[in-house]
Amino acid sequence: MNQAIRLASLSGLALGLALLPGCATTEGVKNPSGVPVRELRPDEAGSVRTTGIESQDLVAVTDKMARSILAIPQIARAQVTPRIVLEPIVNDTSFPISKDIFLERIRVQLNSKAAGRLSFLDREIMKTLERERDLKRSGQVTASADPNVVEFRGADYFLTGKLSGLSQRTGAGRSDYILYSFRLTDARTSEIVWEDSAEIKKEGVADAAYR
């Protein structure tokens, strides 16, 4: 009799727990009162705003820089395809963002839309390239060309940039001004052959935490 009572009590407890809000069931977690996720375009400002750098700023700035680079004579009238190396961006703002995402997007835009009018050298994987060259020279892997001929190409230009910020905070809120500046430098002469910038200023009651 006591065992039957204990089994009945455990069954009732299990049923009660299953009916409690937020408890997991075989059908998964349900949260009808939660805020649904809303999908936005990268160039669209959402309801969660910040006075700092947002995705629509990234899209607008990099689109402008890509168009600007393609318009300069050194690129538009080049007889030989110019080779470009990306150098790290300097972030002088108060926002600890992944700064090199700006150059990454400029590179992707140019590679996808410039139709071979310029090319980028992948210096990020130089150690991998050198290891592959050494493996071919030693005969450990096959090579379709003479492995003793070094084919790593040198840069014609270096592309880099800088993010500069001016922030103000009072009891009424926060104001942030950010200058996005980029330049293309001749690798042979060190001359700056192109430079352009974009400016964005915002005001709000709070700033965001960046990850």
mmCIF file with all atom_site columns, C-alpha atoms in Angstrom:
data_model
loop_
_atom_site.group_PDB
_atom_site.id
_atom_site.type_symbol
_atom_site.label_atom_id
_atom_site.label_alt_id
_atom_site.label_comp_id
_atom_site.label_asym_id
_atom_site.label_entity_id
_atom_site.label_seq_id
_atom_site.pdbx_PDB_ins_code
_atom_site.Cartn_x
_atom_site.Cartn_y
_atom_site.Cartn_z
_atom_site.occupancy
_atom_site.B_iso_or_equiv
_atom_site.pdbx_formal_charge
_atom_site.auth_seq_id
_atom_site.auth_comp_id
_atom_site.auth_asym_id
_atom_site.auth_atom_id
_atom_site.pdbx_PDB_model_num
ATOM 1   C CA . MET A 1 1   ? 0.000  0.000  0.000   1.00 0.00 ? 1   MET A CA 1
ATOM 2   C CA . ASN A 1 2   ? 2.758  2.434  0.943   1.00 0.00 ? 2   ASN A CA 1
ATOM 3   C CA . GLN A 1 3   ? 4.582  1.646  -2.282  1.00 0.00 ? 3   GLN A CA 1
ATOM 4   C CA . ALA A 1 4   ? 1.454  2.389  -4.319  1.00 0.00 ? 4   ALA A CA 1
ATOM 5   C CA . ILE A 1 5   ? 1.078  5.752  -2.562  1.00 0.00 ? 5   ILE A CA 1
ATOM 6   C CA . ARG A 1 6   ? 4.703  6.649  -3.222  1.00 0.00 ? 6   ARG A CA 1
ATOM 7   C CA . LEU A 1 7   ? 4.365  5.790  -6.916  1.00 0.00 ? 7   LEU A CA 1
ATOM 8   C CA . ALA A 1 8   ? 1.222  7.874  -7.203  1.00 0.00 ? 8   ALA A CA 1
ATOM 9   C CA . SER A 1 9   ? 2.947  10.822 -5.507  1.00 0.00 ? 9   SER A CA 1
ATOM 10  C CA . LEU A 1 10  ? 5.938  10.642 -7.849  1.00 0.00 ? 10  LEU A CA 1
ATOM 11  C CA . SER A 1 11  ? 3.672  10.463 -10.887 1.00 0.00 ? 11  SER A CA 1
ATOM 12  C CA . GLY A 1 12  ? 1.775  13.541 -9.710  1.00 0.00 ? 12  GLY A CA 1
ATOM 13  C CA . LEU A 1 13  ? 5.009  15.419 -9.059  1.00 0.00 ? 13  LEU A CA 1
ATOM 14  C CA . ALA A 1 14  ? 6.344  14.594 -12.529 1.00 0.00 ? 14  ALA A CA 1
ATOM 15  C CA . LEU A 1 15  ? 3.088  15.748 -14.132 1.00 0.00 ? 15  LEU A CA 1
ATOM 16  C CA . GLY A 1 16  ? 3.150  18.986 -12.173 1.00 0.00 ? 16  GLY A CA 1
ATOM 17  C CA . LEU A 1 17  ? 6.743  19.758 -13.160 1.00 0.00 ? 17  LEU A CA 1
ATOM 18  C CA . ALA A 1 18  ? 5.957  19.101 -16.807 1.00 0.00 ? 18  ALA A CA 1
ATOM 19  C CA . LEU A 1 19  ? 3.128  21.638 -16.668 1.00 0.00 ? 19  LEU A CA 1
ATOM 20  C CA . LEU A 1 20  ? 5.249  24.397 -15.065 1.00 0.00 ? 20  LEU A CA 1
ATOM 21  C CA . PRO A 1 21  ? 6.174  27.323 -17.392 1.00 0.00 ? 21  PRO A CA 1
ATOM 22  C CA . GLY A 1 22  ? 9.737  27.153 -18.712 1.00 0.00 ? 22  GLY A CA 1
ATOM 23  C CA . CYS A 1 23  ? 10.208 23.426 -18.047 1.00 0.00 ? 23  CYS A CA 1
ATOM 24  C CA . ALA A 1 24  ? 11.568 21.320 -20.922 1.00 0.00 ? 24  ALA A CA 1
ATOM 25  C CA . THR A 1 25  ? 9.311  18.697 -22.477 1.00 0.00 ? 25  THR A CA 1
ATOM 26  C CA . THR A 1 26  ? 9.710  16.270 -25.338 1.00 0.00 ? 26  THR A CA 1
ATOM 27  C CA . GLU A 1 27  ? 8.212  18.948 -27.611 1.00 0.00 ? 27  GLU A CA 1
ATOM 28  C CA . GLY A 1 28  ? 10.993 21.419 -26.808 1.00 0.00 ? 28  GLY A CA 1
ATOM 29  C CA . VAL A 1 29  ? 11.056 24.705 -24.918 1.00 0.00 ? 29  VAL A CA 1
ATOM 30  C CA . LYS A 1 30  ? 8.162  27.039 -25.680 1.00 0.00 ? 30  LYS A CA 1
ATOM 31  C CA . ASN A 1 31  ? 8.247  30.754 -24.926 1.00 0.00 ? 31  ASN A CA 1
ATOM 32  C CA . PRO A 1 32  ? 5.065  32.332 -26.323 1.00 0.00 ? 32  PRO A CA 1
ATOM 33  C CA . SER A 1 33  ? 5.549  35.483 -24.274 1.00 0.00 ? 33  SER A CA 1
ATOM 34  C CA . GLY A 1 34  ? 9.165  36.064 -25.476 1.00 0.00 ? 34  GLY A CA 1
ATOM 35  C CA . VAL A 1 35  ? 10.319 38.640 -28.019 1.00 0.00 ? 35  VAL A CA 1
ATOM 36  C CA . PRO A 1 36  ? 10.609 37.044 -31.483 1.00 0.00 ? 36  PRO A CA 1
ATOM 37  C CA . VAL A 1 37  ? 13.794 37.381 -33.520 1.00 0.00 ? 37  VAL A CA 1
ATOM 38  C CA . ARG A 1 38  ? 13.454 39.786 -36.434 1.00 0.00 ? 38  ARG A CA 1
ATOM 39  C CA . GLU A 1 39  ? 15.675 39.472 -39.502 1.00 0.00 ? 39  GLU A CA 1
ATOM 40  C CA . LEU A 1 40  ? 17.018 42.720 -40.954 1.00 0.00 ? 40  LEU A CA 1
ATOM 41  C CA . ARG A 1 41  ? 19.156 43.729 -43.887 1.00 0.00 ? 41  ARG A CA 1
ATOM 42  C CA . PRO A 1 42  ? 22.770 44.520 -42.907 1.00 0.00 ? 42  PRO A CA 1
ATOM 43  C CA . ASP A 1 43  ? 22.309 48.097 -44.161 1.00 0.00 ? 43  ASP A CA 1
ATOM 44  C CA . GLU A 1 44  ? 19.111 48.583 -42.148 1.00 0.00 ? 44  GLU A CA 1
ATOM 45  C CA . ALA A 1 45  ? 18.987 50.247 -38.740 1.00 0.00 ? 45  ALA A CA 1
ATOM 46  C CA . GLY A 1 46  ? 17.239 48.073 -36.182 1.00 0.00 ? 46  GLY A CA 1
ATOM 47  C CA . SER A 1 47  ? 15.286 48.884 -33.032 1.00 0.00 ? 47  SER A CA 1
ATOM 48  C CA . VAL A 1 48  ? 18.331 48.079 -30.869 1.00 0.00 ? 48  VAL A CA 1
ATOM 49  C CA . ARG A 1 49  ? 20.484 51.147 -31.521 1.00 0.00 ? 49  ARG A CA 1
ATOM 50  C CA . THR A 1 50  ? 23.787 52.464 -30.285 1.00 0.00 ? 50  THR A CA 1
ATOM 51  C CA . THR A 1 51  ? 25.727 55.682 -30.716 1.00 0.00 ? 51  THR A CA 1
ATOM 52  C CA . GLY A 1 52  ? 28.723 53.632 -31.861 1.00 0.00 ? 52  GLY A CA 1
ATOM 53  C CA . ILE A 1 53  ? 29.549 51.601 -34.946 1.00 0.00 ? 53  ILE A CA 1
ATOM 54  C CA . GLU A 1 54  ? 26.623 49.611 -36.349 1.00 0.00 ? 54  GLU A CA 1
ATOM 55  C CA . SER A 1 55  ? 26.230 47.254 -39.290 1.00 0.00 ? 55  SER A CA 1
ATOM 56  C CA . GLN A 1 56  ? 24.593 49.886 -41.504 1.00 0.00 ? 56  GLN A CA 1
ATOM 57  C CA . ASP A 1 57  ? 27.609 52.139 -40.905 1.00 0.00 ? 57  ASP A CA 1
ATOM 58  C CA . LEU A 1 58  ? 29.937 49.347 -41.951 1.00 0.00 ? 58  LEU A CA 1
ATOM 59  C CA . VAL A 1 59  ? 27.977 48.716 -45.153 1.00 0.00 ? 59  VAL A CA 1
ATOM 60  C CA . ALA A 1 60  ? 27.715 52.392 -46.095 1.00 0.00 ? 60  ALA A CA 1
ATOM 61  C CA . VAL A 1 61  ? 31.384 53.170 -45.402 1.00 0.00 ? 61  VAL A CA 1
ATOM 62  C CA . THR A 1 62  ? 32.851 50.143 -47.174 1.00 0.00 ? 62  THR A CA 1
ATOM 63  C CA . ASP A 1 63  ? 30.574 50.535 -50.207 1.00 0.00 ? 63  ASP A CA 1
ATOM 64  C CA . LYS A 1 64  ? 31.734 54.143 -50.553 1.00 0.00 ? 64  LYS A CA 1
ATOM 65  C CA . MET A 1 65  ? 35.409 53.205 -50.210 1.00 0.00 ? 65  MET A CA 1
ATOM 66  C CA . ALA A 1 66  ? 35.179 50.400 -52.778 1.00 0.00 ? 66  ALA A CA 1
ATOM 67  C CA . ARG A 1 67  ? 33.566 52.716 -55.349 1.00 0.00 ? 67  ARG A CA 1
ATOM 68  C CA . SER A 1 68  ? 36.115 55.410 -54.618 1.00 0.00 ? 68  SER A CA 1
ATOM 69  C CA . ILE A 1 69  ? 39.108 53.089 -55.091 1.00 0.00 ? 69  ILE A CA 1
ATOM 70  C CA . LEU A 1 70  ? 37.847 51.824 -58.443 1.00 0.00 ? 70  LEU A CA 1
ATOM 71  C CA . ALA A 1 71  ? 37.541 55.397 -59.735 1.00 0.00 ? 71  ALA A CA 1
ATOM 72  C CA . ILE A 1 72  ? 41.184 56.466 -59.264 1.00 0.00 ? 72  ILE A CA 1
ATOM 73  C CA . PRO A 1 73  ? 43.451 56.468 -62.368 1.00 0.00 ? 73  PRO A CA 1
ATOM 74  C CA . GLN A 1 74  ? 45.974 54.069 -60.786 1.00 0.00 ? 74  GLN A CA 1
ATOM 75  C CA . ILE A 1 75  ? 43.251 51.406 -60.750 1.00 0.00 ? 75  ILE A CA 1
ATOM 76  C CA . ALA A 1 76  ? 40.854 52.437 -63.513 1.00 0.00 ? 76  ALA A CA 1
ATOM 77  C CA . ARG A 1 77  ? 43.609 52.967 -66.140 1.00 0.00 ? 77  ARG A CA 1
ATOM 78  C CA . ALA A 1 78  ? 46.176 50.423 -64.997 1.00 0.00 ? 78  ALA A CA 1
ATOM 79  C CA . GLN A 1 79  ? 47.819 48.517 -67.856 1.00 0.00 ? 79  GLN A CA 1
ATOM 80  C CA . VAL A 1 80  ? 48.746 45.667 -65.514 1.00 0.00 ? 80  VAL A CA 1
ATOM 81  C CA . THR A 1 81  ? 46.460 44.431 -62.747 1.00 0.00 ? 81  THR A CA 1
ATOM 82  C CA . PRO A 1 82  ? 47.534 46.203 -59.524 1.00 0.00 ? 82  PRO A CA 1
ATOM 83  C CA . ARG A 1 83  ? 48.327 43.934 -56.565 1.00 0.00 ? 83  ARG A CA 1
ATOM 84  C CA . ILE A 1 84  ? 47.188 45.102 -53.133 1.00 0.00 ? 84  ILE A CA 1
ATOM 85  C CA . VAL A 1 85  ? 48.044 43.996 -49.593 1.00 0.00 ? 85  VAL A CA 1
ATOM 86  C CA . LEU A 1 86  ? 45.808 44.800 -46.643 1.00 0.00 ? 86  LEU A CA 1
ATOM 87  C CA . GLU A 1 87  ? 47.464 46.280 -43.574 1.00 0.00 ? 87  GLU A CA 1
ATOM 88  C CA . PRO A 1 88  ? 45.812 46.341 -40.105 1.00 0.00 ? 88  PRO A CA 1
ATOM 89  C CA . ILE A 1 89  ? 43.444 49.192 -39.313 1.00 0.00 ? 89  ILE A CA 1
ATOM 90  C CA . VAL A 1 90  ? 44.124 51.501 -36.372 1.00 0.00 ? 90  VAL A CA 1
ATOM 91  C CA . ASN A 1 91  ? 41.166 51.851 -34.001 1.00 0.00 ? 91  ASN A CA 1
ATOM 92  C CA . ASP A 1 92  ? 41.340 55.097 -32.024 1.00 0.00 ? 92  ASP A CA 1
ATOM 93  C CA . THR A 1 93  ? 37.688 55.032 -30.982 1.00 0.00 ? 93  THR A CA 1
ATOM 94  C CA . SER A 1 94  ? 36.281 53.979 -27.615 1.00 0.00 ? 94  SER A CA 1
ATOM 95  C CA . PHE A 1 95  ? 34.565 50.975 -29.245 1.00 0.00 ? 95  PHE A CA 1
ATOM 96  C CA . PRO A 1 96  ? 36.535 47.691 -29.068 1.00 0.00 ? 96  PRO A CA 1
ATOM 97  C CA . ILE A 1 97  ? 35.145 46.321 -32.321 1.00 0.00 ? 97  ILE A CA 1
ATOM 98  C CA . SER A 1 98  ? 36.666 43.885 -34.799 1.00 0.00 ? 98  SER A CA 1
ATOM 99  C CA . LYS A 1 99  ? 38.186 46.736 -36.794 1.00 0.00 ? 99  LYS A CA 1
ATOM 100 C CA . ASP A 1 100 ? 39.612 44.721 -39.689 1.00 0.00 ? 100 ASP A CA 1
ATOM 101 C CA . ILE A 1 101 ? 36.087 43.774 -40.768 1.00 0.00 ? 101 ILE A CA 1
ATOM 102 C CA . PHE A 1 102 ? 36.090 47.080 -42.678 1.00 0.00 ? 102 PHE A CA 1
ATOM 103 C CA . LEU A 1 103 ? 39.008 46.081 -44.918 1.00 0.00 ? 103 LEU A CA 1
ATOM 104 C CA . GLU A 1 104 ? 37.624 42.563 -45.264 1.00 0.00 ? 104 GLU A CA 1
ATOM 105 C CA . ARG A 1 105 ? 34.359 43.898 -46.645 1.00 0.00 ? 105 ARG A CA 1
ATOM 106 C CA . ILE A 1 106 ? 36.128 46.351 -48.970 1.00 0.00 ? 106 ILE A CA 1
ATOM 107 C CA . ARG A 1 107 ? 38.220 43.465 -50.313 1.00 0.00 ? 107 ARG A CA 1
ATOM 108 C CA . VAL A 1 108 ? 35.172 41.254 -50.814 1.00 0.00 ? 108 VAL A CA 1
ATOM 109 C CA . GLN A 1 109 ? 33.295 44.059 -52.577 1.00 0.00 ? 109 GLN A CA 1
ATOM 110 C CA . LEU A 1 110 ? 36.196 44.756 -54.924 1.00 0.00 ? 110 LEU A CA 1
ATOM 111 C CA . ASN A 1 111 ? 36.930 41.086 -55.624 1.00 0.00 ? 111 ASN A CA 1
ATOM 112 C CA . SER A 1 112 ? 33.293 40.364 -56.425 1.00 0.00 ? 112 SER A CA 1
ATOM 113 C CA . LYS A 1 113 ? 32.530 43.483 -58.481 1.00 0.00 ? 113 LYS A CA 1
ATOM 114 C CA . ALA A 1 114 ? 35.813 44.739 -59.948 1.00 0.00 ? 114 ALA A CA 1
ATOM 115 C CA . ALA A 1 115 ? 36.017 41.995 -62.619 1.00 0.00 ? 115 ALA A CA 1
ATOM 116 C CA . GLY A 1 116 ? 39.786 41.462 -62.323 1.00 0.00 ? 116 GLY A CA 1
ATOM 117 C CA . ARG A 1 117 ? 40.717 45.149 -62.370 1.00 0.00 ? 117 ARG A CA 1
ATOM 118 C CA . LEU A 1 118 ? 42.819 44.570 -59.234 1.00 0.00 ? 118 LEU A CA 1
ATOM 119 C CA . SER A 1 119 ? 43.963 41.669 -57.073 1.00 0.00 ? 119 SER A CA 1
ATOM 120 C CA . PHE A 1 120 ? 44.770 41.103 -53.407 1.00 0.00 ? 120 PHE A CA 1
ATOM 121 C CA . LEU A 1 121 ? 47.750 39.200 -52.043 1.00 0.00 ? 121 LEU A CA 1
ATOM 122 C CA . ASP A 1 122 ? 46.941 36.863 -49.171 1.00 0.00 ? 122 ASP A CA 1
ATOM 123 C CA . ARG A 1 123 ? 49.678 37.681 -46.666 1.00 0.00 ? 123 ARG A CA 1
ATOM 124 C CA . GLU A 1 124 ? 47.646 36.231 -43.788 1.00 0.00 ? 124 GLU A CA 1
ATOM 125 C CA . ILE A 1 125 ? 48.576 32.687 -44.793 1.00 0.00 ? 125 ILE A CA 1
ATOM 126 C CA . MET A 1 126 ? 52.235 33.281 -45.717 1.00 0.00 ? 126 MET A CA 1
ATOM 127 C CA . LYS A 1 127 ? 53.439 30.595 -43.300 1.00 0.00 ? 127 LYS A CA 1
ATOM 128 C CA . THR A 1 128 ? 51.061 28.111 -44.903 1.00 0.00 ? 128 THR A CA 1
ATOM 129 C CA . LEU A 1 129 ? 52.258 29.074 -48.386 1.00 0.00 ? 129 LEU A CA 1
ATOM 130 C CA . GLU A 1 130 ? 55.912 28.792 -47.387 1.00 0.00 ? 130 GLU A CA 1
ATOM 131 C CA . ARG A 1 131 ? 55.314 25.364 -45.810 1.00 0.00 ? 131 ARG A CA 1
ATOM 132 C CA . GLU A 1 132 ? 53.601 24.173 -48.986 1.00 0.00 ? 132 GLU A CA 1
ATOM 133 C CA . ARG A 1 133 ? 56.498 25.463 -51.102 1.00 0.00 ? 133 ARG A CA 1
ATOM 134 C CA . ASP A 1 134 ? 59.014 23.639 -48.888 1.00 0.00 ? 134 ASP A CA 1
ATOM 135 C CA . LEU A 1 135 ? 57.012 20.403 -49.103 1.00 0.00 ? 135 LEU A CA 1
ATOM 136 C CA . LYS A 1 136 ? 57.045 20.617 -52.893 1.00 0.00 ? 136 LYS A CA 1
ATOM 137 C CA . ARG A 1 137 ? 60.775 21.350 -52.981 1.00 0.00 ? 137 ARG A CA 1
ATOM 138 C CA . SER A 1 138 ? 61.510 18.360 -50.764 1.00 0.00 ? 138 SER A CA 1
ATOM 139 C CA . GLY A 1 139 ? 59.377 16.095 -52.941 1.00 0.00 ? 139 GLY A CA 1
ATOM 140 C CA . GLN A 1 140 ? 56.964 15.212 -50.143 1.00 0.00 ? 140 GLN A CA 1
ATOM 141 C CA . VAL A 1 141 ? 54.057 16.465 -52.255 1.00 0.00 ? 141 VAL A CA 1
ATOM 142 C CA . THR A 1 142 ? 53.675 16.788 -56.003 1.00 0.00 ? 142 THR A CA 1
ATOM 143 C CA . ALA A 1 143 ? 54.018 20.085 -57.871 1.00 0.00 ? 143 ALA A CA 1
ATOM 144 C CA . SER A 1 144 ? 52.560 21.058 -61.256 1.00 0.00 ? 144 SER A CA 1
ATOM 145 C CA . ALA A 1 145 ? 55.353 23.614 -61.789 1.00 0.00 ? 145 ALA A CA 1
ATOM 146 C CA . ASP A 1 146 ? 59.019 23.973 -60.883 1.00 0.00 ? 146 ASP A CA 1
ATOM 147 C CA . PRO A 1 147 ? 58.980 24.163 -57.040 1.00 0.00 ? 147 PRO A CA 1
ATOM 148 C CA . ASN A 1 148 ? 62.336 25.979 -57.034 1.00 0.00 ? 148 ASN A CA 1
ATOM 149 C CA . VAL A 1 149 ? 60.828 29.006 -58.742 1.00 0.00 ? 149 VAL A CA 1
ATOM 150 C CA . VAL A 1 150 ? 59.468 31.364 -56.094 1.00 0.00 ? 150 VAL A CA 1
ATOM 151 C CA . GLU A 1 151 ? 56.159 32.763 -57.289 1.00 0.00 ? 151 GLU A CA 1
ATOM 152 C CA . PHE A 1 152 ? 55.110 34.871 -54.314 1.00 0.00 ? 152 PHE A CA 1
ATOM 153 C CA . ARG A 1 153 ? 54.311 38.256 -55.752 1.00 0.00 ? 153 ARG A CA 1
ATOM 154 C CA . GLY A 1 154 ? 55.126 41.636 -54.299 1.00 0.00 ? 154 GLY A CA 1
ATOM 155 C CA . ALA A 1 155 ? 52.604 44.367 -53.572 1.00 0.00 ? 155 ALA A CA 1
ATOM 156 C CA . ASP A 1 156 ? 52.014 47.435 -55.724 1.00 0.00 ? 156 ASP A CA 1
ATOM 157 C CA . TYR A 1 157 ? 49.891 49.123 -53.062 1.00 0.00 ? 157 TYR A CA 1
ATOM 158 C CA . PHE A 1 158 ? 49.053 48.837 -49.377 1.00 0.00 ? 158 PHE A CA 1
ATOM 159 C CA . LEU A 1 159 ? 45.480 49.500 -48.234 1.00 0.00 ? 159 LEU A CA 1
ATOM 160 C CA . THR A 1 160 ? 44.876 50.516 -44.642 1.00 0.00 ? 160 THR A CA 1
ATOM 161 C CA . GLY A 1 161 ? 42.705 52.805 -42.563 1.00 0.00 ? 161 GLY A CA 1
ATOM 162 C CA . LYS A 1 162 ? 41.997 54.423 -39.245 1.00 0.00 ? 162 LYS A CA 1
ATOM 163 C CA . LEU A 1 163 ? 38.904 54.819 -37.080 1.00 0.00 ? 163 LEU A CA 1
ATOM 164 C CA . SER A 1 164 ? 38.972 58.004 -35.011 1.00 0.00 ? 164 SER A CA 1
ATOM 165 C CA . GLY A 1 165 ? 36.332 58.953 -32.460 1.00 0.00 ? 165 GLY A CA 1
ATOM 166 C CA . LEU A 1 166 ? 35.157 61.875 -30.379 1.00 0.00 ? 166 LEU A CA 1
ATOM 167 C CA . SER A 1 167 ? 32.761 61.047 -27.536 1.00 0.00 ? 167 SER A CA 1
ATOM 168 C CA . GLN A 1 168 ? 30.766 63.199 -25.120 1.00 0.00 ? 168 GLN A CA 1
ATOM 169 C CA . ARG A 1 169 ? 28.681 62.012 -22.200 1.00 0.00 ? 169 ARG A CA 1
ATOM 170 C CA . THR A 1 170 ? 26.343 64.023 -19.974 1.00 0.00 ? 170 THR A CA 1
ATOM 171 C CA . GLY A 1 171 ? 23.357 63.280 -17.765 1.00 0.00 ? 171 GLY A CA 1
ATOM 172 C CA . ALA A 1 172 ? 21.144 63.664 -20.831 1.00 0.00 ? 172 ALA A CA 1
ATOM 173 C CA . GLY A 1 173 ? 22.894 60.924 -22.790 1.00 0.00 ? 173 GLY A CA 1
ATOM 174 C CA . ARG A 1 174 ? 25.853 60.266 -25.054 1.00 0.00 ? 174 ARG A CA 1
ATOM 175 C CA . SER A 1 175 ? 27.142 61.656 -28.355 1.00 0.00 ? 175 SER A CA 1
ATOM 176 C CA . ASP A 1 176 ? 29.676 59.919 -30.614 1.00 0.00 ? 176 ASP A CA 1
ATOM 177 C CA . TYR A 1 177 ? 31.399 61.166 -33.742 1.00 0.00 ? 177 TYR A CA 1
ATOM 178 C CA . ILE A 1 178 ? 33.459 58.691 -35.770 1.00 0.00 ? 178 ILE A CA 1
ATOM 179 C CA . LEU A 1 179 ? 35.760 59.461 -38.703 1.00 0.00 ? 179 LEU A CA 1
ATOM 180 C CA . TYR A 1 180 ? 36.461 56.488 -40.995 1.00 0.00 ? 180 TYR A CA 1
ATOM 181 C CA . SER A 1 181 ? 39.534 57.223 -43.111 1.00 0.00 ? 181 SER A CA 1
ATOM 182 C CA . PHE A 1 182 ? 41.284 54.908 -45.584 1.00 0.00 ? 182 PHE A CA 1
ATOM 183 C CA . ARG A 1 183 ? 44.334 55.262 -47.823 1.00 0.00 ? 183 ARG A CA 1
ATOM 184 C CA . LEU A 1 184 ? 46.165 53.441 -50.600 1.00 0.00 ? 184 LEU A CA 1
ATOM 185 C CA . THR A 1 185 ? 49.957 53.750 -50.497 1.00 0.00 ? 185 THR A CA 1
ATOM 186 C CA . ASP A 1 186 ? 52.378 53.060 -53.357 1.00 0.00 ? 186 ASP A CA 1
ATOM 187 C CA . ALA A 1 187 ? 54.694 50.232 -52.220 1.00 0.00 ? 187 ALA A CA 1
ATOM 188 C CA . ARG A 1 188 ? 57.572 51.517 -54.355 1.00 0.00 ? 188 ARG A CA 1
ATOM 189 C CA . THR A 1 189 ? 57.508 55.253 -53.627 1.00 0.00 ? 189 THR A CA 1
ATOM 190 C CA . SER A 1 190 ? 55.508 55.384 -50.320 1.00 0.00 ? 190 SER A CA 1
ATOM 191 C CA . GLU A 1 191 ? 53.217 57.987 -51.910 1.00 0.00 ? 191 GLU A CA 1
ATOM 192 C CA . ILE A 1 192 ? 49.581 58.046 -50.841 1.00 0.00 ? 192 ILE A CA 1
ATOM 193 C CA . VAL A 1 193 ? 47.830 57.660 -54.196 1.00 0.00 ? 193 VAL A CA 1
ATOM 194 C CA . TRP A 1 194 ? 44.291 57.624 -52.799 1.00 0.00 ? 194 TRP A CA 1
ATOM 195 C CA . GLU A 1 195 ? 42.556 58.675 -49.600 1.00 0.00 ? 195 GLU A CA 1
ATOM 196 C CA . ASP A 1 196 ? 38.900 58.979 -48.679 1.00 0.00 ? 196 ASP A CA 1
ATOM 197 C CA . SER A 1 197 ? 36.781 59.203 -45.556 1.00 0.00 ? 197 SER A CA 1
ATOM 198 C CA . ALA A 1 198 ? 33.285 59.061 -44.116 1.00 0.00 ? 198 ALA A CA 1
ATOM 199 C CA . GLU A 1 199 ? 31.891 60.764 -41.020 1.00 0.00 ? 199 GLU A CA 1
ATOM 200 C CA . ILE A 1 200 ? 29.020 59.634 -38.818 1.00 0.00 ? 200 ILE A CA 1
ATOM 201 C CA . LYS A 1 201 ? 27.676 61.286 -35.668 1.00 0.00 ? 201 LYS A CA 1
ATOM 202 C CA . LYS A 1 202 ? 24.978 59.898 -33.369 1.00 0.00 ? 202 LYS A CA 1
ATOM 203 C CA . GLU A 1 203 ? 23.313 60.791 -30.097 1.00 0.00 ? 203 GLU A CA 1
ATOM 204 C CA . GLY A 1 204 ? 21.499 58.540 -27.654 1.00 0.00 ? 204 GLY A CA 1
ATOM 205 C CA . VAL A 1 205 ? 20.798 57.749 -24.038 1.00 0.00 ? 205 VAL A CA 1
ATOM 206 C CA . ALA A 1 206 ? 23.283 54.865 -23.798 1.00 0.00 ? 206 ALA A CA 1
ATOM 207 C CA . ASP A 1 207 ? 25.999 53.046 -25.669 1.00 0.00 ? 207 ASP A CA 1
ATOM 208 C CA . ALA A 1 208 ? 26.292 49.338 -26.417 1.00 0.00 ? 208 ALA A CA 1
ATOM 209 C CA . ALA A 1 209 ? 28.637 46.607 -25.241 1.00 0.00 ? 209 ALA A CA 1
ATOM 210 C CA . TYR A 1 210 ? 30.700 45.195 -28.136 1.00 0.00 ? 210 TYR A CA 1
ATOM 211 C CA . ARG A 1 211 ? 31.882 41.595 -28.403 1.00 0.00 ? 211 ARG A CA 1
#
